[in-house]
CSV table of C-alpha atoms and ligand atoms in Angstrom, one decimal:
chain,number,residue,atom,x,y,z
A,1438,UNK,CA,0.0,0.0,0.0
A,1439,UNK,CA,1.0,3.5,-0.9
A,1440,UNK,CA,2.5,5.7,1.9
A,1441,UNK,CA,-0.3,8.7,2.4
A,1442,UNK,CA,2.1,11.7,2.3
A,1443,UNK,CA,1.6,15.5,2.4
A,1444,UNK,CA,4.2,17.8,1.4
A,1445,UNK,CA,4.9,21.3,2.8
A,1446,UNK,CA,7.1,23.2,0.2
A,1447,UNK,CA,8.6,26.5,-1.0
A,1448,UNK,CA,9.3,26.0,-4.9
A,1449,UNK,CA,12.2,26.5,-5.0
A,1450,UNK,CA,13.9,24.3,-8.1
A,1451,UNK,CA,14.6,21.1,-6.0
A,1452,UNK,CA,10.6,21.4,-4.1
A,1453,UNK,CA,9.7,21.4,-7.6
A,1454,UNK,CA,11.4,18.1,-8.1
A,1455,UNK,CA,10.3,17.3,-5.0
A,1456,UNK,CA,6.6,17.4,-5.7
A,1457,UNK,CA,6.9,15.4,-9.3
A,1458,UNK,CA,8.8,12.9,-7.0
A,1459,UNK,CA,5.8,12.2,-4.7
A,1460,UNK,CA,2.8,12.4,-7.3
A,1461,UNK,CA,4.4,9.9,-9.7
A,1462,UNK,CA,5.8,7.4,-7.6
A,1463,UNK,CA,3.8,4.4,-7.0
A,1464,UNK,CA,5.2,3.8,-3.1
A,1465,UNK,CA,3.5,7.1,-2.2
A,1466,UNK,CA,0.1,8.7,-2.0
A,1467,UNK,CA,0.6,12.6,-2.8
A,1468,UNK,CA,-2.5,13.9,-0.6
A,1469,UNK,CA,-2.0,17.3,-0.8
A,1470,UNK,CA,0.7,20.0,-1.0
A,1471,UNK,CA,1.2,23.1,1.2
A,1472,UNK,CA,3.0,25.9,0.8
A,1473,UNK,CA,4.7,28.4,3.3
A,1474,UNK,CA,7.7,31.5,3.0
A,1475,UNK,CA,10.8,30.5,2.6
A,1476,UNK,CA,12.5,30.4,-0.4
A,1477,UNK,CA,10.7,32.9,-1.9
A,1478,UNK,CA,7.1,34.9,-0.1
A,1479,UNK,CA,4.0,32.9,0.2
A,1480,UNK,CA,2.6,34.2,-3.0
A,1481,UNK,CA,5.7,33.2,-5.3
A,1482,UNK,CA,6.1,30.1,-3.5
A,1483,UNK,CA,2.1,28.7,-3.7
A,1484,UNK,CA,2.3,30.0,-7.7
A,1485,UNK,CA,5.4,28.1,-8.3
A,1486,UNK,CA,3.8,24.9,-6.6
A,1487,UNK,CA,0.8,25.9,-8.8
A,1488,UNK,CA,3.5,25.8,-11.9
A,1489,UNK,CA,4.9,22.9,-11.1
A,1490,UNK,CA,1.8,21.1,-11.1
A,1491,UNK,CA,0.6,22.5,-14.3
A,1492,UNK,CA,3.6,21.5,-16.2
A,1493,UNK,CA,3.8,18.2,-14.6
A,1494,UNK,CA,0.3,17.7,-15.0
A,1495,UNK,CA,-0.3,17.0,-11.5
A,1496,UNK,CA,-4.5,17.5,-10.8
A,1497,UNK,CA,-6.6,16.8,-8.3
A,1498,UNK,CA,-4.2,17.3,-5.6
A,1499,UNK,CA,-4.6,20.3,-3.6
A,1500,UNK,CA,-2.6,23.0,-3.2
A,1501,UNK,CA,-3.0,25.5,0.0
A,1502,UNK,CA,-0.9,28.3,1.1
A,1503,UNK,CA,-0.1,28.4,5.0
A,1504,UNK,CA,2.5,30.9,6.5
A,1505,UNK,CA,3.5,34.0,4.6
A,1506,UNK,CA,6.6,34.6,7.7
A,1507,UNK,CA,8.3,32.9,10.1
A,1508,UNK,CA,7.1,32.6,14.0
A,1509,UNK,CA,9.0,35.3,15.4
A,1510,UNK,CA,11.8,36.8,12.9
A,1511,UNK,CA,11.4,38.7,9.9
A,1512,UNK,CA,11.6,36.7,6.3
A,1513,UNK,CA,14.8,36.7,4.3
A,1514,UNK,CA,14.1,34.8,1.3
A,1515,UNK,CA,17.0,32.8,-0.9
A,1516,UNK,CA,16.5,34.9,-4.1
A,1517,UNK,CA,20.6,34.8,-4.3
A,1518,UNK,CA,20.1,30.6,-4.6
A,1519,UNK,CA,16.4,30.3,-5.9
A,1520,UNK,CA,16.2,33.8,-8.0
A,1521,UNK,CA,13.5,36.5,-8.2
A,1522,UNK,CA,10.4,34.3,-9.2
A,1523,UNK,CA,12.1,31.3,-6.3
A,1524,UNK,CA,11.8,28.8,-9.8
A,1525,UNK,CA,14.0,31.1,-12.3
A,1526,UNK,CA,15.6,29.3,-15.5
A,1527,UNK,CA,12.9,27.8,-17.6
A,1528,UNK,CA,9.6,29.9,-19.2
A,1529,UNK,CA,6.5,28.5,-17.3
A,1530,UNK,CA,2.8,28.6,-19.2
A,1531,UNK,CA,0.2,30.2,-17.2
A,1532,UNK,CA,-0.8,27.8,-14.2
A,1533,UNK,CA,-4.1,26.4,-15.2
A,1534,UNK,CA,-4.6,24.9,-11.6
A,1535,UNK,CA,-5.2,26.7,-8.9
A,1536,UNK,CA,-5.1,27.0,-4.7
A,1537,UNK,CA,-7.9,26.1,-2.7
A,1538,UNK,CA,-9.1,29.1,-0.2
A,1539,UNK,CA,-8.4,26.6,2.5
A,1540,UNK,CA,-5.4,27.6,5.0
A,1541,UNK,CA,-2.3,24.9,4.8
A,1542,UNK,CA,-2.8,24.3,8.6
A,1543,UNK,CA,-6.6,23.9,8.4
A,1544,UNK,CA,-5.9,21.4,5.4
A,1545,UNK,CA,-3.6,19.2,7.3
A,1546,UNK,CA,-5.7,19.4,10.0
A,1547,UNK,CA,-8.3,18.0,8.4
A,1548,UNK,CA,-6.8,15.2,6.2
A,1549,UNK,CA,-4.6,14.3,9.7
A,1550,UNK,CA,-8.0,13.9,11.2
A,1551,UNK,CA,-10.2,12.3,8.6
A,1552,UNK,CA,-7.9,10.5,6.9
A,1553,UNK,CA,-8.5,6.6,7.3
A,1554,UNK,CA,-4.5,5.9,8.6
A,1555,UNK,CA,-2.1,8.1,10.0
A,1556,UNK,CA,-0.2,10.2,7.4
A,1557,UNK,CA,3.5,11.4,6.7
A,1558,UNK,CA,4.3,14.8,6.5
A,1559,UNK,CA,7.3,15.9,4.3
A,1560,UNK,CA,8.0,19.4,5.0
A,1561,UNK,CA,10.8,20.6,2.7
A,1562,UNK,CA,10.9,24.2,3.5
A,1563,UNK,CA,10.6,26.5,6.5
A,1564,UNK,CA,8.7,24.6,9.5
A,1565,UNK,CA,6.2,27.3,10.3
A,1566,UNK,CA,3.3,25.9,8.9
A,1567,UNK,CA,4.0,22.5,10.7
A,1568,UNK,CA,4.9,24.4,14.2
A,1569,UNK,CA,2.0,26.1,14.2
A,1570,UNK,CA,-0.5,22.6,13.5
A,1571,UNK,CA,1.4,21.3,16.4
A,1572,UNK,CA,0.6,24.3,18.9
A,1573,UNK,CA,-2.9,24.7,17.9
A,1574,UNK,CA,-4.1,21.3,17.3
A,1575,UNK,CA,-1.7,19.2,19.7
A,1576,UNK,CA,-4.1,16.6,20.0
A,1577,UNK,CA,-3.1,15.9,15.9
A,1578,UNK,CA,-0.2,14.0,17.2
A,1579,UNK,CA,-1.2,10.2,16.8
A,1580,UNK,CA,-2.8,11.2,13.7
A,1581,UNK,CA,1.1,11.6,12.0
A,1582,UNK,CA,3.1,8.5,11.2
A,1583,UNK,CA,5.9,10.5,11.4
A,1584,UNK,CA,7.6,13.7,9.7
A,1585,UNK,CA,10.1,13.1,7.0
A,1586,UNK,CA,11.8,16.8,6.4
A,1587,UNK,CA,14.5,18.4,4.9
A,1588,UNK,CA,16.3,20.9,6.9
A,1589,UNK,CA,19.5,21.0,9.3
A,1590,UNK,CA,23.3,19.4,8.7
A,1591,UNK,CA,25.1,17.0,11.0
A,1592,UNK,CA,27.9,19.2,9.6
A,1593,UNK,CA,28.4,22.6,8.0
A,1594,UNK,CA,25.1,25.1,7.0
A,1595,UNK,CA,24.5,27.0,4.1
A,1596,UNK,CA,22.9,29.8,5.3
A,1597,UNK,CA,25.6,30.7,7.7
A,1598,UNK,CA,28.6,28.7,8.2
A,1599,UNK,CA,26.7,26.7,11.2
A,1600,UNK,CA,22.9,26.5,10.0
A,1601,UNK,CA,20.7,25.3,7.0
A,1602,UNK,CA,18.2,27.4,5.2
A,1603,UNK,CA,15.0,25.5,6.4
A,1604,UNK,CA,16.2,25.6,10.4
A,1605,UNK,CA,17.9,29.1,10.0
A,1606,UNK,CA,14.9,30.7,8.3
A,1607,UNK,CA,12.5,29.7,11.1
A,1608,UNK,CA,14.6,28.6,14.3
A,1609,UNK,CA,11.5,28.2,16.8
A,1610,UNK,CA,9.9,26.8,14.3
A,1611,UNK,CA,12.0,23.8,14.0
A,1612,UNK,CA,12.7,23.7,17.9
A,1613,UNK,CA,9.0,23.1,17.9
A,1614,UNK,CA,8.8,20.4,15.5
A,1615,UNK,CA,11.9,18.7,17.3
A,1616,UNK,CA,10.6,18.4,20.7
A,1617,UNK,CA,7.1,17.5,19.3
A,1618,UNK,CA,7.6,13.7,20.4
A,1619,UNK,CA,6.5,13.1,16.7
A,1620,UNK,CA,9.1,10.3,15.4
A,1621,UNK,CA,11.6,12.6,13.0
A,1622,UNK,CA,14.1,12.4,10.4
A,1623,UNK,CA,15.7,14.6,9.2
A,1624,UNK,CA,17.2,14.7,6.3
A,1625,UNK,CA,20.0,17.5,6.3
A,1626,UNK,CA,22.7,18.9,4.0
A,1627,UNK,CA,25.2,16.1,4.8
A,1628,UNK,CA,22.9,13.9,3.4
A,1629,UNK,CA,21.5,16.0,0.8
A,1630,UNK,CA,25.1,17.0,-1.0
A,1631,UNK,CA,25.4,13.2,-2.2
A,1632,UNK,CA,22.2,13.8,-4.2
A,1633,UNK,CA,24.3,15.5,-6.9
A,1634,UNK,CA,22.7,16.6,-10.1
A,1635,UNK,CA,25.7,16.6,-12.9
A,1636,UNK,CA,25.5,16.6,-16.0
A,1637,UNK,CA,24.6,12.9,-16.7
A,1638,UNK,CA,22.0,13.6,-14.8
A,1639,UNK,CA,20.8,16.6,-16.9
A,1640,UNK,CA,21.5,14.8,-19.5
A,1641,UNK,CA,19.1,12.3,-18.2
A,1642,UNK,CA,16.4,14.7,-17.7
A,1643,UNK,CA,16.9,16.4,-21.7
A,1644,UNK,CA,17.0,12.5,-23.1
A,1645,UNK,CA,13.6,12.0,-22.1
A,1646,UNK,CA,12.2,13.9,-24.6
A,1647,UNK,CA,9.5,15.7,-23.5
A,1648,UNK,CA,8.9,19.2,-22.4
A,1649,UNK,CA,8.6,18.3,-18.5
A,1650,UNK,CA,12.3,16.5,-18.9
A,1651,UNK,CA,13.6,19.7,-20.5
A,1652,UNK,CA,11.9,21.9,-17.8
A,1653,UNK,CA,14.1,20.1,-15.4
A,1654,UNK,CA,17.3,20.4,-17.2
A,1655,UNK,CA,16.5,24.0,-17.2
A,1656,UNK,CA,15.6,23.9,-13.5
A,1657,UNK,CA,18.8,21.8,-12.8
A,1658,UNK,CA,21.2,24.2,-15.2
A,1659,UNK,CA,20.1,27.0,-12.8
A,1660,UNK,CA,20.5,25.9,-9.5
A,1661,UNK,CA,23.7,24.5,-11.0
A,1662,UNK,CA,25.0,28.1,-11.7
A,1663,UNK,CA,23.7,29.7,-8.5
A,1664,UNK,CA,25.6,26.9,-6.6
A,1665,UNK,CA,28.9,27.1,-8.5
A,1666,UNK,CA,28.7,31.0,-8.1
A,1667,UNK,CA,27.8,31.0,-4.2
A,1668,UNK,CA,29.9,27.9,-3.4
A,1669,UNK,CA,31.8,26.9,-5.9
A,1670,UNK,CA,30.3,23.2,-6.4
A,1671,UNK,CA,30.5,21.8,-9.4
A,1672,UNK,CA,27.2,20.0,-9.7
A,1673,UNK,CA,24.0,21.5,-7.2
A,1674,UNK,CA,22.9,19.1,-4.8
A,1675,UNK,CA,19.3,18.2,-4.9
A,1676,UNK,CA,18.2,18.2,-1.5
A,1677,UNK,CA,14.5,18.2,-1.1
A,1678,UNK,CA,13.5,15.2,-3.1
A,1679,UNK,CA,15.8,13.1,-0.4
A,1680,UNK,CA,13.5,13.5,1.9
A,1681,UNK,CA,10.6,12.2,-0.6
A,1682,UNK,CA,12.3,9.1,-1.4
A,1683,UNK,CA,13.1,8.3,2.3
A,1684,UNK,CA,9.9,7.7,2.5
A,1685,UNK,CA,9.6,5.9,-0.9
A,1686,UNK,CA,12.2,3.2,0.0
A,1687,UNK,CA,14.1,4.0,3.0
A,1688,UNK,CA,17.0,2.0,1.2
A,1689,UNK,CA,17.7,5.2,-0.7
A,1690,UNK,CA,18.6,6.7,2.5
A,1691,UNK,CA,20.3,5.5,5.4
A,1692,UNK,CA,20.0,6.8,9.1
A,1693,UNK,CA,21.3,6.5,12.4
A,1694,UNK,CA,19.4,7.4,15.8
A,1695,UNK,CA,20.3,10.6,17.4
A,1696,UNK,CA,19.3,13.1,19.8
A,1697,UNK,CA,18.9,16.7,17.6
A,1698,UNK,CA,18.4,20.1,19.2
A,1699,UNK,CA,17.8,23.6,17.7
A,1700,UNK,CA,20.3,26.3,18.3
A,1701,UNK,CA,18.6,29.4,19.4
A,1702,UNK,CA,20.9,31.5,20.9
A,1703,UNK,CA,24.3,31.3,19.6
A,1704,UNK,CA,25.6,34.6,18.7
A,1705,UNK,CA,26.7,33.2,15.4
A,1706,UNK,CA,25.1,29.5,15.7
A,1707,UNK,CA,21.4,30.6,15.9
A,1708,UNK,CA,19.2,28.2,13.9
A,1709,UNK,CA,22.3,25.2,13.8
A,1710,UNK,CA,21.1,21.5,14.2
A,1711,UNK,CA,23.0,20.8,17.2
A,1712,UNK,CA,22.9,16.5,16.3
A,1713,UNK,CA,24.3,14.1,19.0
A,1714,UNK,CA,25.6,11.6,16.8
A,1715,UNK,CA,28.3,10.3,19.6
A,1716,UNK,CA,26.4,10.7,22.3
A,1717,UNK,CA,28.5,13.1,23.8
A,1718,UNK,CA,25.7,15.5,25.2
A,1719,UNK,CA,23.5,12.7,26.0
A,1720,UNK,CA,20.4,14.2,24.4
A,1721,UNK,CA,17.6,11.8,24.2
A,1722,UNK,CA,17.4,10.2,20.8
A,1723,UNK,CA,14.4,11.9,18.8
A,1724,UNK,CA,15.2,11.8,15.3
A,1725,UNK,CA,16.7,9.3,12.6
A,1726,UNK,CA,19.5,10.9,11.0
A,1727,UNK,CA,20.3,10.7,6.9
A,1728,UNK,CA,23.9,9.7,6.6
A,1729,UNK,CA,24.3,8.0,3.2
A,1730,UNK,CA,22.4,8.2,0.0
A,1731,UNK,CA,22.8,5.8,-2.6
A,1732,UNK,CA,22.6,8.3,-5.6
A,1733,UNK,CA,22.3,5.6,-8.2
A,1734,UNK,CA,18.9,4.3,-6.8
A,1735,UNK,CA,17.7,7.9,-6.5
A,1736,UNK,CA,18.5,9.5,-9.5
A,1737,UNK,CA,16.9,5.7,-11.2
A,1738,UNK,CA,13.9,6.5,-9.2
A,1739,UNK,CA,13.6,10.8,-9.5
A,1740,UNK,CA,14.7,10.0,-13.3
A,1741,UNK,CA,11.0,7.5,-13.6
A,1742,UNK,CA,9.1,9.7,-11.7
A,1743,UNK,CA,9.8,12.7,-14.3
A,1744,UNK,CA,9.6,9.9,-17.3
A,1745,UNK,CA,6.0,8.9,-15.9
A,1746,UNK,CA,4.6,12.2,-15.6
A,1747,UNK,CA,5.8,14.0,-19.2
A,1748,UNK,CA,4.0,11.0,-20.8
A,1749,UNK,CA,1.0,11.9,-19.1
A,1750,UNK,CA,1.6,15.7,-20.7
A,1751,UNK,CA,3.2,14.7,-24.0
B,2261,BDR,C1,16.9,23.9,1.5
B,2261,BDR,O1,16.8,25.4,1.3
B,2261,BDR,C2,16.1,25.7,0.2
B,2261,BDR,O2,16.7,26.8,-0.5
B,2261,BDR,C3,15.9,24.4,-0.6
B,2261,BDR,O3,14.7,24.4,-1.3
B,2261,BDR,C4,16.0,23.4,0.4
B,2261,BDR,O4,14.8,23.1,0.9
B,2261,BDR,C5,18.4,23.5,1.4
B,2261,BDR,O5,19.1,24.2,2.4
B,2262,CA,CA1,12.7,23.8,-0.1
């Protein structure tokens, strides 16, 4: 049986492969997909997940903007990574599907609630909209078979030299999320930089032959200059769709037990996944931990999912 999954997203190049990911694989049930400030502001973010599904030809799975800022601190948005639009590189139609006037927390609310088993939630963005389900409805709990996200580093950030965009963006957010009692993993930049997208890979994408294979070689070309410009990589790692296929077939990823805590004061640490991987703080374990990622099975398996969808739209 298909995992039931709901993704919280701020397209953003990989979210966007992130989303095609979930709706086309067959070991996952795409329930819905909300959208927060992160990347980009609410508004760009929620049309770029409106975009995505319109090129991908993704319908009938709704779409539902939640945050437009982060608990407490002001938004900085990644237009330096993600551009002005948050998806810049290829030329998107006009989205023919549209938002539902339904508030992302209200949404997973109610599929949490009414939904027959309990459901995953892969948050691949800022964790406001999740904190916030979790202080107003913390009865949902039971309701979640666990939270899959991307966000945090058992090493290095990106955002500052000690944090990762997601955690950084939103710090209480993610302290929130992490002392829920809701099993976590977290799939963090360590993880995520194995996910490389080089040029086989692009060339993998263009060699399908159809227009949603060329929107993500343009998607991938992008991010691939933004990251060779801000940090000199060679290929851009794809981190979001990491956490998707986690959940798709946890041999993609593998994770050690740890205790993880937020960072929220550190003068120059502030929004760092402090992870107990040694057990030298003896923090109590609450999250699995990505460590490895076998890229061959993922690219096979992100590869498919883009090859299933364009011959839906072809
Ligand atoms: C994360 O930050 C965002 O820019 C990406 O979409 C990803 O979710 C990587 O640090
Ligand atoms: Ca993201």
């Amino acid at each position: 049986m298909p995992v039931p999954i709901i993704i919280d997203c701020d397209p953003g190049h990989d979210d966007a492969l992130a989303i095609m990911l979930a709706a086309a694989d067959p070991a996952v049930d795409l329930l819905a997909i909300t959208t927060v400030a992160g990347n980009q502001t609410l508004a760009k973010t929620t049309l770029n997940a409106r975009r995505v599904c319109t090129v991908a030809g993704i319908t009938g799975v709704p779409i539902a903007p939640g945050c437009d800022r982060p608990l407490l601190q002001p938004l900085v948005v990644a237009d330096d990574v993600h551009g002005e639009s948050g998806m810049d590189g290829p030329r998107f139609p006009e989205p023919t599907v549209d938002a539902v006037p339904e508030h992302a927390v209200d949404l997973i609310h109610r599929i949490l609630t009414t939904h027959p088993e309990p459901v995953t939630l892969v948050p691949t963005a800022p964790l406001t909209n999740i904190a916030l389900l979790l202080t107003r409805h913390p009865d949902v709990v039971p309701y979640i078979r666990e939270i899959v996200l991307m966000g945090g580093s058992t090493e290095r950030g990106n955002r500052t030299p000690a944090a990762e965009f997601n955690i950084q963006t939103d710090p209480e957010a993610a302290d929130i999320v992490f002392r829920s009692g809701v099993p976590i993993t977290m799939c963090g930049l360590n993880a995520t930089h194995q996910a490389l997208a080089t040029p086989e890979v692009v060339a993998r994408f263009e060699g399908l032959g159809t227009d949603l294979g060329r929107v993500c070689a343009e998607l991938m070309t992008f991010f691939a200059s933004t990251y060779r410009r801000l940090w000199g990589f060679a290929s851009p790692p794809l981190h979001d769709p990491v956490a998707v296929a986690r959940v798709i077939d946890p041999a993609i990823v593998r994770c050690v037990p740890a205790g993880v805590v937020v960072e929220l004061r550190g003068q120059y640490t502030r929004g760092a996944t402090v992870v107990d991987l040694h057990r030298s703080l003896d923090l109590p374990v609450n999250a699995q931990v990505a460590v490895a990622v076998d890229a061959g099975l993922f690219w096979d398996r992100m590869i498919a999912a883009v090859a299933a969808l364009g011959s839906r739209t072809a």
